[in-house]
mmCIF file with all atom_site columns, C-alpha atoms and ligand atoms in Angstrom:
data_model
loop_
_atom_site.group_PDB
_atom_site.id
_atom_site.type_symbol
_atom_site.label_atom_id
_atom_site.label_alt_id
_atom_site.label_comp_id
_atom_site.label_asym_id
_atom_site.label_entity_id
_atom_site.label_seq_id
_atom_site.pdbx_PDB_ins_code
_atom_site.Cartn_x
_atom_site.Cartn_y
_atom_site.Cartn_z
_atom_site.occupancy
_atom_site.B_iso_or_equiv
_atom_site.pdbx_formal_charge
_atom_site.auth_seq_id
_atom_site.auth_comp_id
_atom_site.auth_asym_id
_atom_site.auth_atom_id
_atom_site.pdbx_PDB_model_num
ATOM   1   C CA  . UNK A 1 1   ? 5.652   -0.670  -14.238 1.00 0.00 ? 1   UNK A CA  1
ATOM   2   C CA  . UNK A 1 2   ? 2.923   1.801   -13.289 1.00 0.00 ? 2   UNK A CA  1
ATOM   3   C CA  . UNK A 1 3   ? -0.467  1.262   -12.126 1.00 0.00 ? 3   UNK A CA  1
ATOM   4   C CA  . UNK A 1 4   ? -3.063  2.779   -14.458 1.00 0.00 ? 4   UNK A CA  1
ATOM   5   C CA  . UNK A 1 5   ? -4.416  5.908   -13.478 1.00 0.00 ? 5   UNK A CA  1
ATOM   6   C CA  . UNK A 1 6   ? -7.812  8.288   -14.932 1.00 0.00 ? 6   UNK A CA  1
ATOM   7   C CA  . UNK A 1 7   ? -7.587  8.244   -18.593 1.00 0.00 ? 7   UNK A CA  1
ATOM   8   C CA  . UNK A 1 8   ? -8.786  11.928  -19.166 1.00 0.00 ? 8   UNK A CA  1
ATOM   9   C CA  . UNK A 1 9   ? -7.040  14.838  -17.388 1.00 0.00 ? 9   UNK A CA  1
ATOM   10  C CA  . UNK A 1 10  ? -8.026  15.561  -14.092 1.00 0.00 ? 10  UNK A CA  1
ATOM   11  C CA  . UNK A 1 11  ? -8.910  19.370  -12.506 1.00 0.00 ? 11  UNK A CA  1
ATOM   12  C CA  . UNK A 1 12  ? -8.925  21.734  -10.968 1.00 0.00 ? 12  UNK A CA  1
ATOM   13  C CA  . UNK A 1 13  ? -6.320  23.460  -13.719 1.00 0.00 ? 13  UNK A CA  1
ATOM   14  C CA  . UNK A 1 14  ? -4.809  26.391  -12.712 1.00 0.00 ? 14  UNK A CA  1
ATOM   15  C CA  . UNK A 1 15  ? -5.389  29.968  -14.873 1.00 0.00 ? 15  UNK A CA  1
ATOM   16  C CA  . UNK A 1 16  ? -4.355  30.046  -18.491 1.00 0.00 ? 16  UNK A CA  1
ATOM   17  C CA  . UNK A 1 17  ? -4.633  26.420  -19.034 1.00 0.00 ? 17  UNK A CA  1
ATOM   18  C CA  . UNK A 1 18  ? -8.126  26.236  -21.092 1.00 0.00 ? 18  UNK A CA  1
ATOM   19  C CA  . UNK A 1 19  ? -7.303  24.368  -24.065 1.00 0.00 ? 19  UNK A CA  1
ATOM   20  C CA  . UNK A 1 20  ? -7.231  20.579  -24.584 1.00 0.00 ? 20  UNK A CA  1
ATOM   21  C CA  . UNK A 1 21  ? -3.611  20.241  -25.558 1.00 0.00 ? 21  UNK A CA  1
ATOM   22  C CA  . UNK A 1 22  ? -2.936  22.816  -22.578 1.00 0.00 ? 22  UNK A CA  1
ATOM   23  C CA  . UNK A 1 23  ? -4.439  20.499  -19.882 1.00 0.00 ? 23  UNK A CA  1
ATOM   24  C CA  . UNK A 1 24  ? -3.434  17.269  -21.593 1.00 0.00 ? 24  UNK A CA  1
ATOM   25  C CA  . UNK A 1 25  ? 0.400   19.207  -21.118 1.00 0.00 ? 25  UNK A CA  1
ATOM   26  C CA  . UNK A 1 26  ? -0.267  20.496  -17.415 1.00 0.00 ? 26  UNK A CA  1
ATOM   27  C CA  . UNK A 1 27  ? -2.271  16.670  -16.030 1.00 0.00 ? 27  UNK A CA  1
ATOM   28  C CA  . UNK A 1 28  ? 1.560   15.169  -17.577 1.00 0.00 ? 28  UNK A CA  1
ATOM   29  C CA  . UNK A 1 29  ? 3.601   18.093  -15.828 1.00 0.00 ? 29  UNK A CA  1
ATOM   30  C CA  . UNK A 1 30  ? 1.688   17.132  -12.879 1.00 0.00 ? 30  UNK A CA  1
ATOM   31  C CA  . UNK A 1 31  ? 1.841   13.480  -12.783 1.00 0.00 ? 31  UNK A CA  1
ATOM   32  C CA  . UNK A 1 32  ? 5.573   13.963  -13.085 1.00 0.00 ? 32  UNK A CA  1
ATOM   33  C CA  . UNK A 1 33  ? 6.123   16.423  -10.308 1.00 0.00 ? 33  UNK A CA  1
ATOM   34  C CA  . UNK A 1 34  ? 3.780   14.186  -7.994  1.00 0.00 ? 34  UNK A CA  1
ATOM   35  C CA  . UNK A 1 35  ? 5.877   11.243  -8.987  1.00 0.00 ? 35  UNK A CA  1
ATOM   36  C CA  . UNK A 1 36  ? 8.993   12.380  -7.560  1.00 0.00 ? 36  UNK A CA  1
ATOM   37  C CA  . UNK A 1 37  ? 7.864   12.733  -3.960  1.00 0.00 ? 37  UNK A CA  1
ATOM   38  C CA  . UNK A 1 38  ? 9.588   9.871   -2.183  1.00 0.00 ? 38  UNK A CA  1
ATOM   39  C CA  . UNK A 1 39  ? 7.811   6.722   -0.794  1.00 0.00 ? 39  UNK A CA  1
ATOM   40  C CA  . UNK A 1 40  ? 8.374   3.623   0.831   1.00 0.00 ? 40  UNK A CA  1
ATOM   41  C CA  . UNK A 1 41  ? 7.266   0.331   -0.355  1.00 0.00 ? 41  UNK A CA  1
ATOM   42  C CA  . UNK A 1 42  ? 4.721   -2.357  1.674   1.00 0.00 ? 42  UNK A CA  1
ATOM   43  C CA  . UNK A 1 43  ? 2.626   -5.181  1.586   1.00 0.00 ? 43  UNK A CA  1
ATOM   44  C CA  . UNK A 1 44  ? -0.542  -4.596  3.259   1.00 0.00 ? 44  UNK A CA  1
ATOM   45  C CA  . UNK A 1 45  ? -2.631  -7.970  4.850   1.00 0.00 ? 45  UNK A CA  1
ATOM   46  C CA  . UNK A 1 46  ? -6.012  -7.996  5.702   1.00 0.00 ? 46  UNK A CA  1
ATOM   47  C CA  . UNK A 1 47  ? -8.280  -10.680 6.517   1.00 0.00 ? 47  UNK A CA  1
ATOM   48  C CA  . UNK A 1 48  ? -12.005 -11.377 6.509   1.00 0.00 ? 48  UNK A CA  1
ATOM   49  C CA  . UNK A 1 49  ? -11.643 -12.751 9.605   1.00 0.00 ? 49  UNK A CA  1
ATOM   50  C CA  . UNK A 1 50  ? -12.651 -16.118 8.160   1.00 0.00 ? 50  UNK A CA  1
ATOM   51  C CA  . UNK A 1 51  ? -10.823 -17.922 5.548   1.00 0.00 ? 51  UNK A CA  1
ATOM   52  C CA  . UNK A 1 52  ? -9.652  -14.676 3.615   1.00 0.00 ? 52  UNK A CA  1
ATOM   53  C CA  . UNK A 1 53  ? -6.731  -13.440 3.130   1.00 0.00 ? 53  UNK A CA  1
ATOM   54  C CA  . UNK A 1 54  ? -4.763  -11.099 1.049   1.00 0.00 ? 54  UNK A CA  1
ATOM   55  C CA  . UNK A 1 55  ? -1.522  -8.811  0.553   1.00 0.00 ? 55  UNK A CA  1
ATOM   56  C CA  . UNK A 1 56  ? -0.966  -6.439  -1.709  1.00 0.00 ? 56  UNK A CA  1
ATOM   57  C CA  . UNK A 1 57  ? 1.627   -3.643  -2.624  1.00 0.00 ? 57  UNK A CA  1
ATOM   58  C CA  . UNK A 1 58  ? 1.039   -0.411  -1.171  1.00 0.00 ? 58  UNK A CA  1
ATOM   59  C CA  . UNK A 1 59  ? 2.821   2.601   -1.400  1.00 0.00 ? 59  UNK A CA  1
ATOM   60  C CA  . UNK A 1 60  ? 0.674   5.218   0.008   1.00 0.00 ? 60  UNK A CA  1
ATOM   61  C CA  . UNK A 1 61  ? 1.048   4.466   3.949   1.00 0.00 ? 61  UNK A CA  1
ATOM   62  C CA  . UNK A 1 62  ? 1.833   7.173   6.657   1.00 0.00 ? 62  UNK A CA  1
ATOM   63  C CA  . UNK A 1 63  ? 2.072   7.708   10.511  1.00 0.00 ? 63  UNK A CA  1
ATOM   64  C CA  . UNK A 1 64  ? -0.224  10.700  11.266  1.00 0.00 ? 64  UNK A CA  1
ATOM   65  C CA  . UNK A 1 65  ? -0.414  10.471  14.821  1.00 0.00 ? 65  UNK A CA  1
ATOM   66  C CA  . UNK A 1 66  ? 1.809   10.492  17.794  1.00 0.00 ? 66  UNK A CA  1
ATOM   67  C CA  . UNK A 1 67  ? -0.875  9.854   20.583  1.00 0.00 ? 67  UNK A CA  1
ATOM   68  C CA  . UNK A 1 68  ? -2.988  8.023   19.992  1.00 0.00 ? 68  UNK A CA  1
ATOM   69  C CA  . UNK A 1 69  ? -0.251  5.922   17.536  1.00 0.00 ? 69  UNK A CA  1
ATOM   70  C CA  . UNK A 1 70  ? -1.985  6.592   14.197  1.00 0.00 ? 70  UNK A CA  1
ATOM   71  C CA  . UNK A 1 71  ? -1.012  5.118   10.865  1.00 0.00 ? 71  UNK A CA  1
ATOM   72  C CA  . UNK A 1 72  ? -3.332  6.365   7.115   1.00 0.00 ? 72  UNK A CA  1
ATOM   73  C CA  . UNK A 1 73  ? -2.860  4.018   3.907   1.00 0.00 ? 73  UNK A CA  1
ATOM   74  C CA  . UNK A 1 74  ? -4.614  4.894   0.604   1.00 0.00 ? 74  UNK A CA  1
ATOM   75  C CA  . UNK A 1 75  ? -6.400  2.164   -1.021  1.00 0.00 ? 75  UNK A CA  1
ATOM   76  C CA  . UNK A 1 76  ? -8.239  1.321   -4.271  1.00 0.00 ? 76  UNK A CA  1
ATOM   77  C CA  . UNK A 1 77  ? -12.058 0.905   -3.888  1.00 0.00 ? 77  UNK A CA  1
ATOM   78  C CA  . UNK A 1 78  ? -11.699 -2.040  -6.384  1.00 0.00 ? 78  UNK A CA  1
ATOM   79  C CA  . UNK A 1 79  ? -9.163  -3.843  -4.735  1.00 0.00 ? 79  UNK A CA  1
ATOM   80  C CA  . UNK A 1 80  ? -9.609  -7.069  -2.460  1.00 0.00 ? 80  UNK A CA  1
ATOM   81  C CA  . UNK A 1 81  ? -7.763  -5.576  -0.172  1.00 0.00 ? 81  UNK A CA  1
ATOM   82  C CA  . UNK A 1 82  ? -10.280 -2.259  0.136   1.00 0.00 ? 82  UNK A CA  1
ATOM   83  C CA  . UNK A 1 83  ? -13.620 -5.200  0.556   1.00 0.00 ? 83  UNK A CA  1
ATOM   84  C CA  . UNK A 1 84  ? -11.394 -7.135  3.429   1.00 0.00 ? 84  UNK A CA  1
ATOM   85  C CA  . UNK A 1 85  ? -10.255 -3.894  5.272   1.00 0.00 ? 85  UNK A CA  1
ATOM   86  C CA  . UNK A 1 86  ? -13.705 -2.602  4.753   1.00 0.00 ? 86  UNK A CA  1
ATOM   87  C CA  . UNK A 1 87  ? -15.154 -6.031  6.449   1.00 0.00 ? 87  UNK A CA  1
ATOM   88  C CA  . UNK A 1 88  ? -12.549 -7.097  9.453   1.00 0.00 ? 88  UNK A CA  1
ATOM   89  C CA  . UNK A 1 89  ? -11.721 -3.736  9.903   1.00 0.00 ? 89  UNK A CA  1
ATOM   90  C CA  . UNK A 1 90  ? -7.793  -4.095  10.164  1.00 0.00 ? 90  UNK A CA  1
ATOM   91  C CA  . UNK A 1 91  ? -4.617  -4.159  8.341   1.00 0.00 ? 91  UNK A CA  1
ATOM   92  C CA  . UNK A 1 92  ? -1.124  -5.253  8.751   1.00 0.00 ? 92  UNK A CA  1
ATOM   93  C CA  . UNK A 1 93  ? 1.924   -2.960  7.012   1.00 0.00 ? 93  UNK A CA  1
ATOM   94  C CA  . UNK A 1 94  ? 4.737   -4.928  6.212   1.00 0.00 ? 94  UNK A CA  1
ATOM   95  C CA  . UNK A 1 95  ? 8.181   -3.410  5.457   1.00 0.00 ? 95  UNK A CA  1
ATOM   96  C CA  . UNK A 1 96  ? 10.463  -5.720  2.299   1.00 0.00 ? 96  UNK A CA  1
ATOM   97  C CA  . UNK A 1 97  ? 14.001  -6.213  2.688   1.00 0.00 ? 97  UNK A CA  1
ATOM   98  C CA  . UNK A 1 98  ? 15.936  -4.358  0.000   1.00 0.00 ? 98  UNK A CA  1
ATOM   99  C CA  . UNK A 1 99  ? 17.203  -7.609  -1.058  1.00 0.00 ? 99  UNK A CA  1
ATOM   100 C CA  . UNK A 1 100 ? 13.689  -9.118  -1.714  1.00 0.00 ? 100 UNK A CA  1
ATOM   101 C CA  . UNK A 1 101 ? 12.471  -6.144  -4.460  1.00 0.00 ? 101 UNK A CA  1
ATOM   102 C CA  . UNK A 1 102 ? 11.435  -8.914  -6.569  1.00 0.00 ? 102 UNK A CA  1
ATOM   103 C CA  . UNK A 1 103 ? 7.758   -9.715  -3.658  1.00 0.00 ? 103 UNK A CA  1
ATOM   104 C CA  . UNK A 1 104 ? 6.209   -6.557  -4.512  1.00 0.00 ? 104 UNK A CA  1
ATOM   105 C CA  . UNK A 1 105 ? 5.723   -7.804  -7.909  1.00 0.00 ? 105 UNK A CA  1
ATOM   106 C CA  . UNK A 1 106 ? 3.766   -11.221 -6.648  1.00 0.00 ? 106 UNK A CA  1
ATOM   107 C CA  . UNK A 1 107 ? 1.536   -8.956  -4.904  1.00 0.00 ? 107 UNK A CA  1
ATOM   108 C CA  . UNK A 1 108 ? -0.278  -6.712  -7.201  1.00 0.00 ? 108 UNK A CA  1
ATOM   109 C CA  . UNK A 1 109 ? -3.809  -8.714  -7.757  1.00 0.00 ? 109 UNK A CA  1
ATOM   110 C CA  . UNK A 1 110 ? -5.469  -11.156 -5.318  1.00 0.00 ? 110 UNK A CA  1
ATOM   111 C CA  . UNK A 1 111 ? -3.105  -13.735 -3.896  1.00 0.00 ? 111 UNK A CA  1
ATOM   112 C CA  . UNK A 1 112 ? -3.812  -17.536 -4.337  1.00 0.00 ? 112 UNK A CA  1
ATOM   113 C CA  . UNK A 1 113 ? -4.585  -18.681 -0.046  1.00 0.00 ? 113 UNK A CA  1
ATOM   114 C CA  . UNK A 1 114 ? -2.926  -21.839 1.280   1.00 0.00 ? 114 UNK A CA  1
ATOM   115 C CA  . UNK A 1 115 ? -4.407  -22.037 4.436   1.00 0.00 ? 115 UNK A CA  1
ATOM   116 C CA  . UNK A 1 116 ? -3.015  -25.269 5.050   1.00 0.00 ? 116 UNK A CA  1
ATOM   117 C CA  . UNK A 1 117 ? 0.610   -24.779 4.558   1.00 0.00 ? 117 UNK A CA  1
ATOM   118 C CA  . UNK A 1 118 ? 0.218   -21.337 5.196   1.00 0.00 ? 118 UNK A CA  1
ATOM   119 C CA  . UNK A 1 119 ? 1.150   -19.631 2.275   1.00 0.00 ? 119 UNK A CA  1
ATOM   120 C CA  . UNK A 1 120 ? -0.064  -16.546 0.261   1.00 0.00 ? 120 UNK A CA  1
ATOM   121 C CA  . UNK A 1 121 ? 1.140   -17.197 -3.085  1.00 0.00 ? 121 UNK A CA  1
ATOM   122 C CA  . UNK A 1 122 ? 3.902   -19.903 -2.203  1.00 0.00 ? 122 UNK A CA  1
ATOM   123 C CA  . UNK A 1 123 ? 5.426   -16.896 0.438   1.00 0.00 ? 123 UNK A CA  1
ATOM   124 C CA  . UNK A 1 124 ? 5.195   -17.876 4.686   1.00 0.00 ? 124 UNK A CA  1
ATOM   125 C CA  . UNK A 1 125 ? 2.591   -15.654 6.402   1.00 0.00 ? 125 UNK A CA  1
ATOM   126 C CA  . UNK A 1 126 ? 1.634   -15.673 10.018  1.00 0.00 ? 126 UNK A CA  1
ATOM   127 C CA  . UNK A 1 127 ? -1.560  -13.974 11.255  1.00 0.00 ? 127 UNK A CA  1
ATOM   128 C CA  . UNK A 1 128 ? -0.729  -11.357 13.322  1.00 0.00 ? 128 UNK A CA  1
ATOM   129 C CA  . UNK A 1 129 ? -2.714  -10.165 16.458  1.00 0.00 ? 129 UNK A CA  1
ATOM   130 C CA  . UNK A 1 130 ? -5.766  -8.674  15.158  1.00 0.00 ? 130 UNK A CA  1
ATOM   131 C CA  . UNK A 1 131 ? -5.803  -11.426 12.275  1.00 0.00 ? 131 UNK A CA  1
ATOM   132 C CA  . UNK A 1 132 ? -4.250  -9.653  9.536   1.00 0.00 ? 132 UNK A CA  1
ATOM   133 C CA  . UNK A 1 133 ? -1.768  -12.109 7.765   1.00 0.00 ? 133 UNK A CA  1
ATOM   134 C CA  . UNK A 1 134 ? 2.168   -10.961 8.118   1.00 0.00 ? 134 UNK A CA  1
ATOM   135 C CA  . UNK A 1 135 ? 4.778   -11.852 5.410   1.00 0.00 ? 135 UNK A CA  1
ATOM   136 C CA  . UNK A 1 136 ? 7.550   -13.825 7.308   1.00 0.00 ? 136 UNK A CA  1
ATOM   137 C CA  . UNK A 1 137 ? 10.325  -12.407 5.242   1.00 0.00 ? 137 UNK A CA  1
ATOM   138 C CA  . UNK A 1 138 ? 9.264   -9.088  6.319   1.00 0.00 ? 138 UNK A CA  1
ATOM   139 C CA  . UNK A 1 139 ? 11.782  -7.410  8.164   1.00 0.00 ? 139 UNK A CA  1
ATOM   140 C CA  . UNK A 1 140 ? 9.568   -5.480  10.561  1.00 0.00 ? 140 UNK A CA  1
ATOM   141 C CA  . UNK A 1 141 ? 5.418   -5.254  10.588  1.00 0.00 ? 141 UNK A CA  1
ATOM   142 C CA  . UNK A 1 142 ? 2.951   -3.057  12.329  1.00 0.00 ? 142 UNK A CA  1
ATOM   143 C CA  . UNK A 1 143 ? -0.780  -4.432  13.132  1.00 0.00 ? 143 UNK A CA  1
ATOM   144 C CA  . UNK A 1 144 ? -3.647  -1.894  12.859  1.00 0.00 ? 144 UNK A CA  1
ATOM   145 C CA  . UNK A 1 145 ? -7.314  -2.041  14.175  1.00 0.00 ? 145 UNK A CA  1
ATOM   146 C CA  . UNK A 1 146 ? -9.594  0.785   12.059  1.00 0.00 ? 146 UNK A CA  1
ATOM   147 C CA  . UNK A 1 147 ? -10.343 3.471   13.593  1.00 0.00 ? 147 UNK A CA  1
ATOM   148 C CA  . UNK A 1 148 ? -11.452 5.906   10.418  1.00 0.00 ? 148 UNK A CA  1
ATOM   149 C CA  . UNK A 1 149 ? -11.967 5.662   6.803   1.00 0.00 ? 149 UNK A CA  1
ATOM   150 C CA  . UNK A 1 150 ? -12.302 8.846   4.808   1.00 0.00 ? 150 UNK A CA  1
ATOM   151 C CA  . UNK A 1 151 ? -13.759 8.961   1.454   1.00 0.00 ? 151 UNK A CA  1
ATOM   152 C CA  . UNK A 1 152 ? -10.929 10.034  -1.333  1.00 0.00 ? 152 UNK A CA  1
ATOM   153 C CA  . UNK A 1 153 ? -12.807 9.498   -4.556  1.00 0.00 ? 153 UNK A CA  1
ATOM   154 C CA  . UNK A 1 154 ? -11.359 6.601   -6.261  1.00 0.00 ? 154 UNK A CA  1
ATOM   155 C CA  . UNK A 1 155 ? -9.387  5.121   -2.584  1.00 0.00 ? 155 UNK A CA  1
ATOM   156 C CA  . UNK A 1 156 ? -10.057 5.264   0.725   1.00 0.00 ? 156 UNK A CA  1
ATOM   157 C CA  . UNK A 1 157 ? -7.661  6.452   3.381   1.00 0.00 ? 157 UNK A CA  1
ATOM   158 C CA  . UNK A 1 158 ? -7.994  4.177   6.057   1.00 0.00 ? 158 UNK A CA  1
ATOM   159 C CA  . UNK A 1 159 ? -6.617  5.219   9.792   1.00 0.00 ? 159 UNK A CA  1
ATOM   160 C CA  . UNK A 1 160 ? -5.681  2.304   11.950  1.00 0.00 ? 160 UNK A CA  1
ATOM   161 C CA  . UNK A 1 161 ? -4.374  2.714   14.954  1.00 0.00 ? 161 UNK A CA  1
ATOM   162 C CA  . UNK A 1 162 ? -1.410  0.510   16.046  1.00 0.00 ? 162 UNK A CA  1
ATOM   163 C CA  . UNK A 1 163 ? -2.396  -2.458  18.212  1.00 0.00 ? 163 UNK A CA  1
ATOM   164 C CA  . UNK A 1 164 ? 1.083   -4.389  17.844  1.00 0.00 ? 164 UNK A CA  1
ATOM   165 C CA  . UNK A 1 165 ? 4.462   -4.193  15.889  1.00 0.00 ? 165 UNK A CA  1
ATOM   166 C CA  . UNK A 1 166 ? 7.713   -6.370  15.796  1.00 0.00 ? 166 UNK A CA  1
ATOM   167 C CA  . UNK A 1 167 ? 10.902  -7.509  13.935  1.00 0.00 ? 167 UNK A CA  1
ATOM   168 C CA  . UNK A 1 168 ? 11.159  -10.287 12.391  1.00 0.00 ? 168 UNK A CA  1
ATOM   169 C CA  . UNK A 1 169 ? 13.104  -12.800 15.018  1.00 0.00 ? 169 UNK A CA  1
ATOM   170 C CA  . UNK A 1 170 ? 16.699  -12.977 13.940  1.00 0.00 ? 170 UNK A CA  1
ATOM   171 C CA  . UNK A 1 171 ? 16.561  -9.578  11.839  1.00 0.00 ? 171 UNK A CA  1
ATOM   172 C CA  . UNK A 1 172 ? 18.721  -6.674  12.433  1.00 0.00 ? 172 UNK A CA  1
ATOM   173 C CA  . UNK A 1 173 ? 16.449  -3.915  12.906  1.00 0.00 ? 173 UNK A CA  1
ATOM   174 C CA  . UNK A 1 174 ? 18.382  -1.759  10.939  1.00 0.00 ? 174 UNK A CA  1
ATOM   175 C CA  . UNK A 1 175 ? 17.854  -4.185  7.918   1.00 0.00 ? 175 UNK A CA  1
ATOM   176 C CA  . UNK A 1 176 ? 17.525  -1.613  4.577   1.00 0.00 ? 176 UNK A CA  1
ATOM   177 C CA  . UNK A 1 177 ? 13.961  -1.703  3.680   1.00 0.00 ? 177 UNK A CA  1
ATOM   178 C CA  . UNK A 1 178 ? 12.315  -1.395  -0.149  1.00 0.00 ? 178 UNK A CA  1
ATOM   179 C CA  . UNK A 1 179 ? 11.423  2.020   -0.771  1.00 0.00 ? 179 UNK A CA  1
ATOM   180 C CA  . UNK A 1 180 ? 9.705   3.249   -4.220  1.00 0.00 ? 180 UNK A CA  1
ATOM   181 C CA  . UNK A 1 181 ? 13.065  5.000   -5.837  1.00 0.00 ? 181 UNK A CA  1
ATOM   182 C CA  . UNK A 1 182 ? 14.805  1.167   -5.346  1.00 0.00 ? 182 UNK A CA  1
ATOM   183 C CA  . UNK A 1 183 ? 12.615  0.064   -7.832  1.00 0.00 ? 183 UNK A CA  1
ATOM   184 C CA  . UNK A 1 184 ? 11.439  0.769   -11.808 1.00 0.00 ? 184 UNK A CA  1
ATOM   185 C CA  . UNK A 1 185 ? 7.642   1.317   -10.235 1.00 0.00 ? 185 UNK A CA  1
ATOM   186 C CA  . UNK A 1 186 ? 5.717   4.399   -9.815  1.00 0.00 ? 186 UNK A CA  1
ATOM   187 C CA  . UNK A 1 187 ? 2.007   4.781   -8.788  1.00 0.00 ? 187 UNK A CA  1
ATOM   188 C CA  . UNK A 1 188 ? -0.092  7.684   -8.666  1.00 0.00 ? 188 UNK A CA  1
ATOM   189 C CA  . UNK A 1 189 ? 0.405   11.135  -9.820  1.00 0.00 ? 189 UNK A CA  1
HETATM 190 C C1  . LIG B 2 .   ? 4.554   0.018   -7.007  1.00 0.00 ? 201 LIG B C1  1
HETATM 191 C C2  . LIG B 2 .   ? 3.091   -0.111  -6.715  1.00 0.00 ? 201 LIG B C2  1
HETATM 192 C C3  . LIG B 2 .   ? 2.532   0.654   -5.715  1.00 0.00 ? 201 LIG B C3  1
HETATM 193 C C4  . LIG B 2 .   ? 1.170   0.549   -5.420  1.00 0.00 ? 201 LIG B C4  1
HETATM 194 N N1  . LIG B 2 .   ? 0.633   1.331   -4.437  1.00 0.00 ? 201 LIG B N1  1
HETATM 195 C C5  . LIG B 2 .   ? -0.680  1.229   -4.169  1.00 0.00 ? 201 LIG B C5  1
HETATM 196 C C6  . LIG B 2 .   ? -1.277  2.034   -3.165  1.00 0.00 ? 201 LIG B C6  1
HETATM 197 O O1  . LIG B 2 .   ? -0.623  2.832   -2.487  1.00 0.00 ? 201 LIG B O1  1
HETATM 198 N N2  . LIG B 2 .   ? -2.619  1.901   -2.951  1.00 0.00 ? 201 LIG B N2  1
HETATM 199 C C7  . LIG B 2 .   ? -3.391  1.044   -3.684  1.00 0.00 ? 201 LIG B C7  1
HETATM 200 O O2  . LIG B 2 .   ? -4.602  0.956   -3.458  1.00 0.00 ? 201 LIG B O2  1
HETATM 201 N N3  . LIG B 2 .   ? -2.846  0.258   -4.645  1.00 0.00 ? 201 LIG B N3  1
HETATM 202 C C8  . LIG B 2 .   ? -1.523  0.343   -4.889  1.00 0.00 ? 201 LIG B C8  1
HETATM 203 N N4  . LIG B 2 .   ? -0.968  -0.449  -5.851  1.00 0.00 ? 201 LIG B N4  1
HETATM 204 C C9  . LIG B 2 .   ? -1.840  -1.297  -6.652  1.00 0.00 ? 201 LIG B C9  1
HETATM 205 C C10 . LIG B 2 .   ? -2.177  -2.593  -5.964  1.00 0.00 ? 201 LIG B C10 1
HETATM 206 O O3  . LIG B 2 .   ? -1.023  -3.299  -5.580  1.00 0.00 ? 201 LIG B O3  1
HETATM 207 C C11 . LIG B 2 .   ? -3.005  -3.361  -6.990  1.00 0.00 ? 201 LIG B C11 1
HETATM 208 O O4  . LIG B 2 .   ? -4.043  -2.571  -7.464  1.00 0.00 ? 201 LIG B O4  1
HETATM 209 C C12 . LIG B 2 .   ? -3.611  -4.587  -6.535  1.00 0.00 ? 201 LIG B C12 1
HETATM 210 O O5  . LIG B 2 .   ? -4.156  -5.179  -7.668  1.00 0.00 ? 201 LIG B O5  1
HETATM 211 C C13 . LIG B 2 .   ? -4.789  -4.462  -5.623  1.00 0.00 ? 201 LIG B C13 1
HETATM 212 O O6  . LIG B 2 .   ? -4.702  -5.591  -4.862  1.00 0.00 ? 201 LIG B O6  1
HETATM 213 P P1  . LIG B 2 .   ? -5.841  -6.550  -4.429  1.00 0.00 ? 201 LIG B P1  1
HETATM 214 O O7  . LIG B 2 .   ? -6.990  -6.513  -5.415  1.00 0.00 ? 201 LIG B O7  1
HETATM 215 O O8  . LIG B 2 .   ? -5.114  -7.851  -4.392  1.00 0.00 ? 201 LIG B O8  1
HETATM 216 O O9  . LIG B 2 .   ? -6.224  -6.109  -3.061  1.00 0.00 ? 201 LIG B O9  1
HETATM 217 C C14 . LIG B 2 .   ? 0.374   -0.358  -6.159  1.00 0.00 ? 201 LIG B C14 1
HETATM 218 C C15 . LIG B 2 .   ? 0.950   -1.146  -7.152  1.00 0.00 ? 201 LIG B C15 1
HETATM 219 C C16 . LIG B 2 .   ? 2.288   -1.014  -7.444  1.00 0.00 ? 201 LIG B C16 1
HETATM 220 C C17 . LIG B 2 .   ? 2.877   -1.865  -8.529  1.00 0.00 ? 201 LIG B C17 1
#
């Protein structure tokens, strides 16, 4: 399962590549070399700070500060997620038990809200802090406030910096956690 990317090949190409077949051959060479760089796998909440909710599968999520505690995820302009982060300016990222692969599936277009029984497509969520919903089953979670977003083209890398974080109650913290290679999924390159 990969999520689609551009349909034509992308520059800048590097010399000698000029024709079409050339750059059709380098954009593949590319997207293969790009797709081996290792990731972890998440589900990021965010919240209109009313009665919206959402998580989706993420894969692009980083520290990139020490102090102040800093953490960058990429995300699709045309996702939910993008309009809610955009709005109530905060996420959640959500680690997945290895044993749980199967979630990050459910996640991957705009989840169906129970706000009564507290559900995001039949899975337990809690709000966290800063109102971002948290998966339950999640082993561990961090909660962000927005401090930057930076224009990428087709996503935007939003910085949050970390206003909470925990285990979940009862869970080793040395629980293995989902991480891209544990899966048949790619995205990007
Ligand atoms: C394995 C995998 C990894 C993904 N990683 C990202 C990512 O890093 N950033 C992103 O914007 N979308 C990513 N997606 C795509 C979103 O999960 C998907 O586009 C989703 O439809 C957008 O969610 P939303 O509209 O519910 O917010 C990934 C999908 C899969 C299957």
């Amino acid at each position: 399962m990969a999520a689609p990317g551009p349909s034509a090949p992308v520059g800048p190409f590097p010399p000698g590549v000029e024709t079409e077949e050339q750059r059709s051959d380098y954009d593949k060479r590319r997207r293969r070399v790009l797709w081996t760089l290792p990731y972890g796998l998440y589900l990021v909440g965010s919240t209109d700070h009313g009665v919206k909710r959402n998580l989706m599968t993420l894969n692009w999520a980083t520290q990139v500060s020490f102090e102040p505690k800093l953490l960058g995820i990429g995300v699709q302009k045309d996702a939910l997620t993008h309009e809610l982060i955009t709005e109530g300016r905060v996420f959640s990222l959500c680690t997945v038990d290895r044993e749980d692969r199967a979630i990050v599936r459910k996640f991957t277009k705009p989840v169906d809200v129970d706000l009564e029984a507290r559900t995001l497509n039949g899975f337990a969520f809690t709000d966290g802090p800063s109102g971002a919903p948290v998966l339950d089953a999640s082993p561990a979670w961090v909660d962000c406030e927005v401090r930057e977003a930076v224009d990428c083209g087709g996503h935007t890398f939003f910085i949050g910096e970390v206003v909470d974080a925990g285990f979940r109650p009862g869970t080793a913290e040395d629980t293995p956690v989902l991480r891209m290679e544990d899966t048949r999924m790619s995205y990007g390159g």
